[in-house]
CSV table of C-alpha atoms in Angstrom, one decimal:
chain,number,residue,atom,x,y,z
M,939,UNK,CA,6.0,4.4,-46.8
M,940,UNK,CA,2.7,4.6,-48.6
M,941,UNK,CA,1.3,1.8,-46.4
M,942,UNK,CA,2.6,3.5,-43.3
M,943,UNK,CA,0.8,6.6,-44.3
M,944,UNK,CA,-2.4,4.7,-44.7
M,945,UNK,CA,-2.0,3.2,-41.2
M,946,UNK,CA,-1.4,6.7,-39.9
M,947,UNK,CA,-4.6,8.1,-41.4
M,948,UNK,CA,-6.6,5.2,-39.9
M,949,UNK,CA,-5.1,5.1,-36.4
M,950,UNK,CA,-4.2,8.7,-35.9
M,951,UNK,CA,-0.5,7.8,-35.4
M,952,UNK,CA,2.2,10.1,-36.8
M,953,UNK,CA,4.7,8.3,-39.0
M,954,UNK,CA,8.2,9.3,-39.7
M,955,UNK,CA,8.8,11.0,-43.1
M,956,UNK,CA,11.9,11.6,-45.1
M,957,UNK,CA,12.1,15.1,-43.6
M,958,UNK,CA,12.6,13.7,-40.1
M,959,UNK,CA,16.1,13.4,-38.8
M,960,UNK,CA,17.6,10.0,-39.5
M,961,UNK,CA,18.2,8.0,-36.4
M,962,UNK,CA,19.7,4.6,-35.8
M,963,UNK,CA,16.9,2.1,-36.2
M,964,UNK,CA,19.2,-0.9,-35.5
M,965,UNK,CA,19.9,-0.1,-31.8
M,966,UNK,CA,20.5,-3.3,-29.9
M,967,UNK,CA,17.5,-4.2,-27.8
M,968,UNK,CA,17.9,-3.9,-24.1
M,969,UNK,CA,17.3,-6.9,-21.9
M,970,UNK,CA,15.6,-4.8,-19.3
M,971,UNK,CA,13.3,-3.3,-18.3
M,972,UNK,CA,10.4,-5.5,-19.3
M,973,UNK,CA,9.3,-5.0,-22.9
M,974,UNK,CA,6.3,-2.9,-23.8
M,975,UNK,CA,3.0,-4.2,-25.2
M,976,UNK,CA,1.5,-0.9,-26.3
M,977,UNK,CA,-2.3,-0.4,-26.7
M,978,UNK,CA,-3.3,2.5,-29.0
M,979,UNK,CA,-6.3,3.6,-27.2
M,980,UNK,CA,-7.9,5.7,-29.9
M,981,UNK,CA,-8.4,2.6,-32.1
M,982,UNK,CA,-11.8,1.7,-30.6
M,983,UNK,CA,-10.3,0.6,-27.3
M,984,UNK,CA,-11.4,3.4,-24.9
M,985,UNK,CA,-13.3,1.3,-22.4
M,986,UNK,CA,-10.7,-1.5,-22.6
M,987,UNK,CA,-7.9,1.0,-21.9
M,988,UNK,CA,-9.9,2.5,-19.1
M,989,UNK,CA,-10.1,-0.8,-17.3
M,990,UNK,CA,-6.5,-1.7,-17.8
M,991,UNK,CA,-5.3,1.7,-16.6
M,992,UNK,CA,-7.5,1.6,-13.6
M,993,UNK,CA,-6.2,-1.9,-12.6
M,994,UNK,CA,-2.6,-1.0,-13.4
M,995,UNK,CA,-2.3,2.4,-11.8
M,996,UNK,CA,-5.3,2.9,-9.5
M,997,UNK,CA,-6.0,-0.6,-8.0
M,998,UNK,CA,-2.3,-1.3,-7.3
M,999,UNK,CA,-2.1,-4.3,-9.6
M,1000,UNK,CA,0.7,-2.8,-11.7
M,1001,UNK,CA,1.4,-2.8,-15.4
M,1002,UNK,CA,4.1,-5.6,-15.4
M,1003,UNK,CA,2.6,-8.9,-16.3
M,1004,UNK,CA,3.7,-12.4,-17.1
M,1005,UNK,CA,2.1,-14.7,-19.7
M,1006,UNK,CA,2.5,-18.0,-17.9
M,1007,UNK,CA,0.7,-20.4,-20.3
M,1008,UNK,CA,-2.0,-21.3,-17.9
M,1009,UNK,CA,-4.2,-24.3,-18.5
M,1010,UNK,CA,-8.0,-23.9,-19.1
M,1011,UNK,CA,-8.8,-24.6,-15.4
M,1012,UNK,CA,-6.4,-21.9,-14.2
M,1013,UNK,CA,-7.8,-19.3,-16.7
M,1014,UNK,CA,-11.3,-20.2,-15.6
M,1015,UNK,CA,-10.5,-19.7,-12.0
M,1016,UNK,CA,-8.8,-16.4,-12.7
M,1017,UNK,CA,-11.9,-15.1,-14.5
M,1018,UNK,CA,-14.0,-16.3,-11.5
M,1019,UNK,CA,-11.6,-14.4,-9.2
M,1020,UNK,CA,-12.0,-11.2,-11.4
M,1021,UNK,CA,-15.8,-11.6,-11.4
M,1022,UNK,CA,-16.2,-12.5,-15.1
M,1023,UNK,CA,-17.5,-16.0,-14.3
M,1024,UNK,CA,-20.4,-16.4,-11.8
M,1025,UNK,CA,-23.4,-18.5,-11.0
M,1026,UNK,CA,-26.0,-17.8,-13.7
M,1027,UNK,CA,-23.7,-15.4,-15.6
M,1028,UNK,CA,-21.5,-12.4,-14.7
M,1029,UNK,CA,-22.8,-8.9,-14.0
M,1030,UNK,CA,-22.3,-7.8,-17.6
M,1031,UNK,CA,-24.8,-10.3,-19.0
M,1032,UNK,CA,-28.3,-9.7,-20.0
M,1033,UNK,CA,-29.3,-12.5,-17.7
M,1034,UNK,CA,-28.2,-10.3,-14.8
M,1035,UNK,CA,-30.0,-7.2,-16.2
M,1036,UNK,CA,-27.2,-5.5,-18.1
M,1037,UNK,CA,-27.7,-4.0,-21.5
M,1038,UNK,CA,-27.2,-6.2,-24.5
M,1039,UNK,CA,-23.9,-5.9,-26.4
M,1040,UNK,CA,-21.5,-5.9,-23.4
M,1041,UNK,CA,-18.9,-8.3,-22.1
M,1042,UNK,CA,-16.9,-8.6,-18.9
M,1043,UNK,CA,-13.3,-7.5,-19.3
M,1044,UNK,CA,-10.9,-8.6,-16.6
M,1045,UNK,CA,-7.6,-7.2,-15.5
M,1046,UNK,CA,-5.0,-8.7,-15.4
M,1047,UNK,CA,-5.8,-10.9,-18.4
M,1048,UNK,CA,-6.8,-14.4,-17.4
M,1049,UNK,CA,-3.8,-15.6,-19.3
M,1050,UNK,CA,-1.4,-13.6,-17.1
M,1051,UNK,CA,-0.2,-12.9,-13.5
M,1052,UNK,CA,1.1,-9.6,-12.1
M,1053,UNK,CA,4.8,-9.8,-11.5
M,1054,UNK,CA,4.6,-7.4,-8.5
M,1055,UNK,CA,2.8,-9.9,-6.3
M,1056,UNK,CA,-0.7,-8.4,-6.3
M,1057,UNK,CA,-3.6,-10.9,-5.9
M,1058,UNK,CA,-6.3,-8.4,-7.0
M,1059,UNK,CA,-8.3,-9.1,-10.1
M,1060,UNK,CA,-11.1,-6.8,-11.3
M,1061,UNK,CA,-13.6,-6.3,-14.1
M,1062,UNK,CA,-15.4,-3.7,-16.1
M,1063,UNK,CA,-18.4,-4.1,-18.5
M,1064,UNK,CA,-17.2,-3.1,-21.9
M,1065,UNK,CA,-18.6,-3.1,-25.5
M,1066,UNK,CA,-18.1,-6.6,-26.9
M,1067,UNK,CA,-16.4,-5.4,-30.0
M,1068,UNK,CA,-13.7,-3.7,-27.9
M,1069,UNK,CA,-13.3,-6.9,-25.8
M,1070,UNK,CA,-12.7,-8.9,-29.0
M,1071,UNK,CA,-10.2,-6.4,-30.3
M,1072,UNK,CA,-8.2,-6.6,-27.1
M,1073,UNK,CA,-8.3,-10.4,-27.4
M,1074,UNK,CA,-6.9,-10.2,-31.0
M,1075,UNK,CA,-4.1,-7.9,-29.9
M,1076,UNK,CA,-3.1,-10.2,-27.0
M,1077,UNK,CA,-3.3,-13.3,-29.1
M,1078,UNK,CA,-1.1,-11.8,-31.8
M,1079,UNK,CA,1.5,-10.7,-29.2
M,1080,UNK,CA,1.6,-14.2,-27.5
M,1081,UNK,CA,2.2,-15.8,-30.9
M,1082,UNK,CA,5.0,-13.6,-31.8
M,1083,UNK,CA,8.7,-14.6,-31.6
M,1084,UNK,CA,9.3,-12.8,-28.3
M,1085,UNK,CA,6.8,-14.9,-26.3
M,1086,UNK,CA,7.2,-18.2,-28.2
M,1087,UNK,CA,11.0,-18.0,-27.9
M,1088,UNK,CA,11.3,-17.1,-24.3
M,1089,UNK,CA,11.4,-19.6,-21.3
M,1090,UNK,CA,9.2,-22.2,-22.9
M,1091,UNK,CA,6.7,-19.7,-24.2
M,1092,UNK,CA,6.4,-17.6,-21.0
M,1093,UNK,CA,7.2,-13.9,-21.3
M,1094,UNK,CA,7.2,-10.8,-19.1
M,1095,UNK,CA,5.9,-7.5,-20.5
M,1096,UNK,CA,4.6,-4.1,-19.4
M,1097,UNK,CA,1.3,-2.9,-20.7
M,1098,UNK,CA,1.5,0.7,-21.9
M,1099,UNK,CA,-1.0,3.1,-23.5
M,1100,UNK,CA,-0.7,5.6,-26.3
M,1101,UNK,CA,-3.2,8.2,-27.6
M,1102,UNK,CA,-5.2,7.7,-24.4
M,1103,UNK,CA,-6.7,11.2,-24.7
M,1104,UNK,CA,-8.8,12.0,-21.7
M,1105,UNK,CA,-8.7,8.6,-19.9
M,1106,UNK,CA,-7.4,10.0,-16.7
M,1107,UNK,CA,-6.7,6.6,-15.2
M,1108,UNK,CA,-4.0,6.2,-17.8
M,1109,UNK,CA,-2.2,9.2,-16.3
M,1110,UNK,CA,-2.8,8.0,-12.7
M,1111,UNK,CA,-5.4,10.7,-12.2
M,1112,UNK,CA,-9.0,10.6,-10.7
M,1113,UNK,CA,-8.3,7.2,-9.1
M,1114,UNK,CA,-10.7,8.1,-6.3
M,1115,UNK,CA,-13.6,8.9,-8.8
M,1116,UNK,CA,-16.9,7.3,-8.1
M,1117,UNK,CA,-16.8,4.7,-10.9
M,1118,UNK,CA,-19.3,1.9,-10.3
M,1119,UNK,CA,-18.2,0.1,-13.5
M,1120,UNK,CA,-14.9,-0.8,-11.9
M,1121,UNK,CA,-15.5,-3.7,-9.7
M,1122,UNK,CA,-12.9,-5.7,-7.6
M,1123,UNK,CA,-13.4,-9.4,-8.1
M,1124,UNK,CA,-14.5,-11.7,-5.4
M,1125,UNK,CA,-11.6,-14.1,-5.6
M,1126,UNK,CA,-12.2,-17.8,-5.2
M,1127,UNK,CA,-12.3,-20.6,-7.7
M,1128,UNK,CA,-14.9,-21.5,-10.4
M,1129,UNK,CA,-17.7,-24.0,-9.7
M,1130,UNK,CA,-19.3,-26.3,-12.3
M,1131,UNK,CA,-22.4,-24.1,-12.5
M,1132,UNK,CA,-20.5,-20.8,-13.1
M,1133,UNK,CA,-20.6,-19.2,-16.5
M,1134,UNK,CA,-20.1,-15.9,-18.3
M,1135,UNK,CA,-23.4,-15.5,-20.2
M,1136,UNK,CA,-22.3,-12.2,-21.6
M,1137,UNK,CA,-21.5,-12.9,-25.2
M,1138,UNK,CA,-18.5,-15.1,-24.7
M,1139,UNK,CA,-21.1,-17.8,-24.4
M,1140,UNK,CA,-22.4,-17.2,-27.9
M,1141,UNK,CA,-24.9,-14.4,-27.4
M,1142,UNK,CA,-25.7,-13.5,-31.0
M,1143,UNK,CA,-26.5,-9.9,-30.1
M,1144,UNK,CA,-23.1,-9.2,-28.4
M,1145,UNK,CA,-21.4,-6.1,-29.9
M,1146,UNK,CA,-24.2,-5.3,-32.3
M,1147,UNK,CA,-26.9,-3.4,-30.5
M,1148,UNK,CA,-25.5,-1.0,-28.0
M,1149,UNK,CA,-23.5,2.0,-29.2
M,1150,UNK,CA,-21.3,3.9,-26.7
M,1151,UNK,CA,-20.5,7.5,-26.7
M,1152,UNK,CA,-17.0,8.3,-28.1
M,1153,UNK,CA,-14.7,10.2,-25.8
M,1154,UNK,CA,-13.9,13.6,-27.2
M,1155,UNK,CA,-10.2,13.3,-26.2
M,1156,UNK,CA,-9.5,10.1,-27.9
M,1157,UNK,CA,-6.9,10.2,-30.7
M,1158,UNK,CA,-5.1,12.9,-28.9
M,1159,UNK,CA,-1.8,12.6,-27.1
M,1160,UNK,CA,-1.7,13.3,-23.4
M,1161,UNK,CA,-0.5,16.8,-22.9
M,1162,UNK,CA,3.1,16.8,-21.5
M,1163,UNK,CA,3.7,13.1,-22.2
M,1164,UNK,CA,7.0,12.2,-23.8
M,1165,UNK,CA,6.8,11.1,-27.4
M,1166,UNK,CA,9.0,8.4,-28.9
M,1167,UNK,CA,9.9,7.1,-32.3
M,1168,UNK,CA,10.1,3.3,-32.9
M,1169,UNK,CA,12.3,1.5,-35.3
M,1170,UNK,CA,9.4,1.1,-37.8
M,1171,UNK,CA,8.7,4.8,-37.7
M,1172,UNK,CA,5.7,5.0,-35.4
M,1173,UNK,CA,5.5,8.0,-33.1
M,1174,UNK,CA,3.9,7.2,-29.8
M,1175,UNK,CA,3.2,9.2,-26.6
M,1176,UNK,CA,4.1,7.0,-23.6
M,1177,UNK,CA,3.1,8.8,-20.3
M,1178,UNK,CA,5.4,6.7,-18.1
M,1179,UNK,CA,8.4,7.1,-20.4
M,1180,UNK,CA,10.6,4.5,-22.1
M,1181,UNK,CA,14.3,3.9,-22.6
M,1182,UNK,CA,16.2,3.9,-25.8
M,1183,UNK,CA,16.6,0.4,-26.9
M,1184,UNK,CA,13.6,-0.9,-25.1
M,1185,UNK,CA,11.5,-3.3,-27.1
M,1186,UNK,CA,8.0,-2.0,-28.0
M,1187,UNK,CA,5.3,-4.3,-29.5
M,1188,UNK,CA,2.4,-2.7,-31.3
M,1189,UNK,CA,-0.4,-4.7,-33.0
M,1190,UNK,CA,-2.0,-2.9,-36.0
M,1191,UNK,CA,-4.8,-4.0,-38.3
M,1192,UNK,CA,-3.8,-4.4,-42.0
M,1193,UNK,CA,-7.4,-3.5,-42.9
M,1194,UNK,CA,-9.1,-1.4,-40.3
M,1195,UNK,CA,-12.6,-1.8,-41.8
M,1196,UNK,CA,-12.3,-5.5,-41.7
M,1197,UNK,CA,-11.1,-5.5,-38.1
M,1198,UNK,CA,-14.1,-3.4,-37.1
M,1199,UNK,CA,-16.4,-6.0,-38.8
M,1200,UNK,CA,-14.5,-8.9,-37.2
M,1201,UNK,CA,-14.8,-7.2,-33.8
M,1202,UNK,CA,-18.5,-6.4,-34.2
M,1203,UNK,CA,-19.7,-9.9,-35.3
M,1204,UNK,CA,-17.1,-12.1,-33.7
M,1205,UNK,CA,-15.9,-15.5,-34.9
M,1206,UNK,CA,-17.6,-16.4,-38.2
M,1207,UNK,CA,-17.6,-20.0,-37.1
M,1208,UNK,CA,-19.8,-19.1,-34.2
M,1209,UNK,CA,-17.4,-20.3,-31.6
M,1210,UNK,CA,-16.7,-17.5,-29.1
M,1211,UNK,CA,-14.0,-18.4,-26.6
M,1212,UNK,CA,-13.3,-16.9,-23.2
M,1213,UNK,CA,-9.6,-17.2,-23.8
M,1214,UNK,CA,-7.3,-14.3,-24.8
M,1215,UNK,CA,-5.3,-16.6,-27.1
M,1216,UNK,CA,-8.2,-17.8,-29.2
M,1217,UNK,CA,-8.8,-15.2,-31.8
M,1218,UNK,CA,-7.4,-17.0,-34.9
M,1219,UNK,CA,-10.1,-15.5,-37.2
M,1220,UNK,CA,-8.5,-12.1,-36.6
M,1221,UNK,CA,-4.8,-13.0,-36.8
M,1222,UNK,CA,-4.3,-12.8,-40.6
M,1223,UNK,CA,-5.5,-9.2,-40.5
M,1224,UNK,CA,-3.2,-8.2,-37.6
M,1225,UNK,CA,0.4,-7.1,-37.9
M,1226,UNK,CA,2.6,-7.4,-34.8
M,1227,UNK,CA,5.3,-4.7,-35.0
M,1228,UNK,CA,8.3,-6.0,-33.0
M,1229,UNK,CA,9.9,-2.6,-32.7
M,1230,UNK,CA,12.6,-0.9,-30.6
M,1231,UNK,CA,12.4,2.6,-29.1
M,1232,UNK,CA,15.0,4.5,-31.0
M,1233,UNK,CA,14.5,8.2,-30.2
M,1234,UNK,CA,12.8,10.5,-27.8
M,1235,UNK,CA,11.2,13.1,-30.0
M,1236,UNK,CA,9.5,15.2,-27.3
M,1237,UNK,CA,10.6,15.1,-23.7
M,1238,UNK,CA,8.0,14.9,-21.0
M,1239,UNK,CA,6.9,18.0,-19.2
């Protein structure tokens, strides 16, 4: 309980205490709907969550994805289709005139396909440290027992967002806003001369120079969103709701300060990869909670 309290103070998550009504934490996990991969958006992930929510709820891509174990060529082509690989570097690179310290984040992840049939892929320029954190979360999830034990390593999941504060896209609002940082990708396949040149190609300044303004609403629950308790005691607001017994995966840092440093400076071996799965230097510091939704604490309004 002491460790949970520490996590709560770092992440802004409420944790169940002995005063809370005891609920059955051994509810059998449902086989449907797809399990939830929950991003806690106040944990230095505001721009990442903005992009995922825009793609999922505004661009019609949807939140249901499948990790299909693509080979490197397929992932490269998907990043090209999203606009994160281009001739001479993508639009988020300093070679194309963008500010230092940013990388191109694509949705859906290059390691995944939408299960709803959409062919759209898009990108947003995000702080490099946030992009690395997202990569660590995805990598930890893929290496968990749920994905490794399903269908030869393939797994279906819904991305969901908690503590998204004032990110209106995450509540399917302001989708028609004039946001020139959300760009639909060109499609197509990658050519030999295409590259990222945005920090994933070993830009030593990525993530270190540019500071972005923190959103005032981050760390707050979305007003009116239902709040659920998981089997490990986390309390999470999930705007689109959840079902009792639904599996819920949350990746948390064991040492938040170390995670910030890892995200800021990248791989200590100097080998930055473009792949979601390749963040081994972070994994020992990340805990994958393979939880189940056990109680609705506050109904949605």
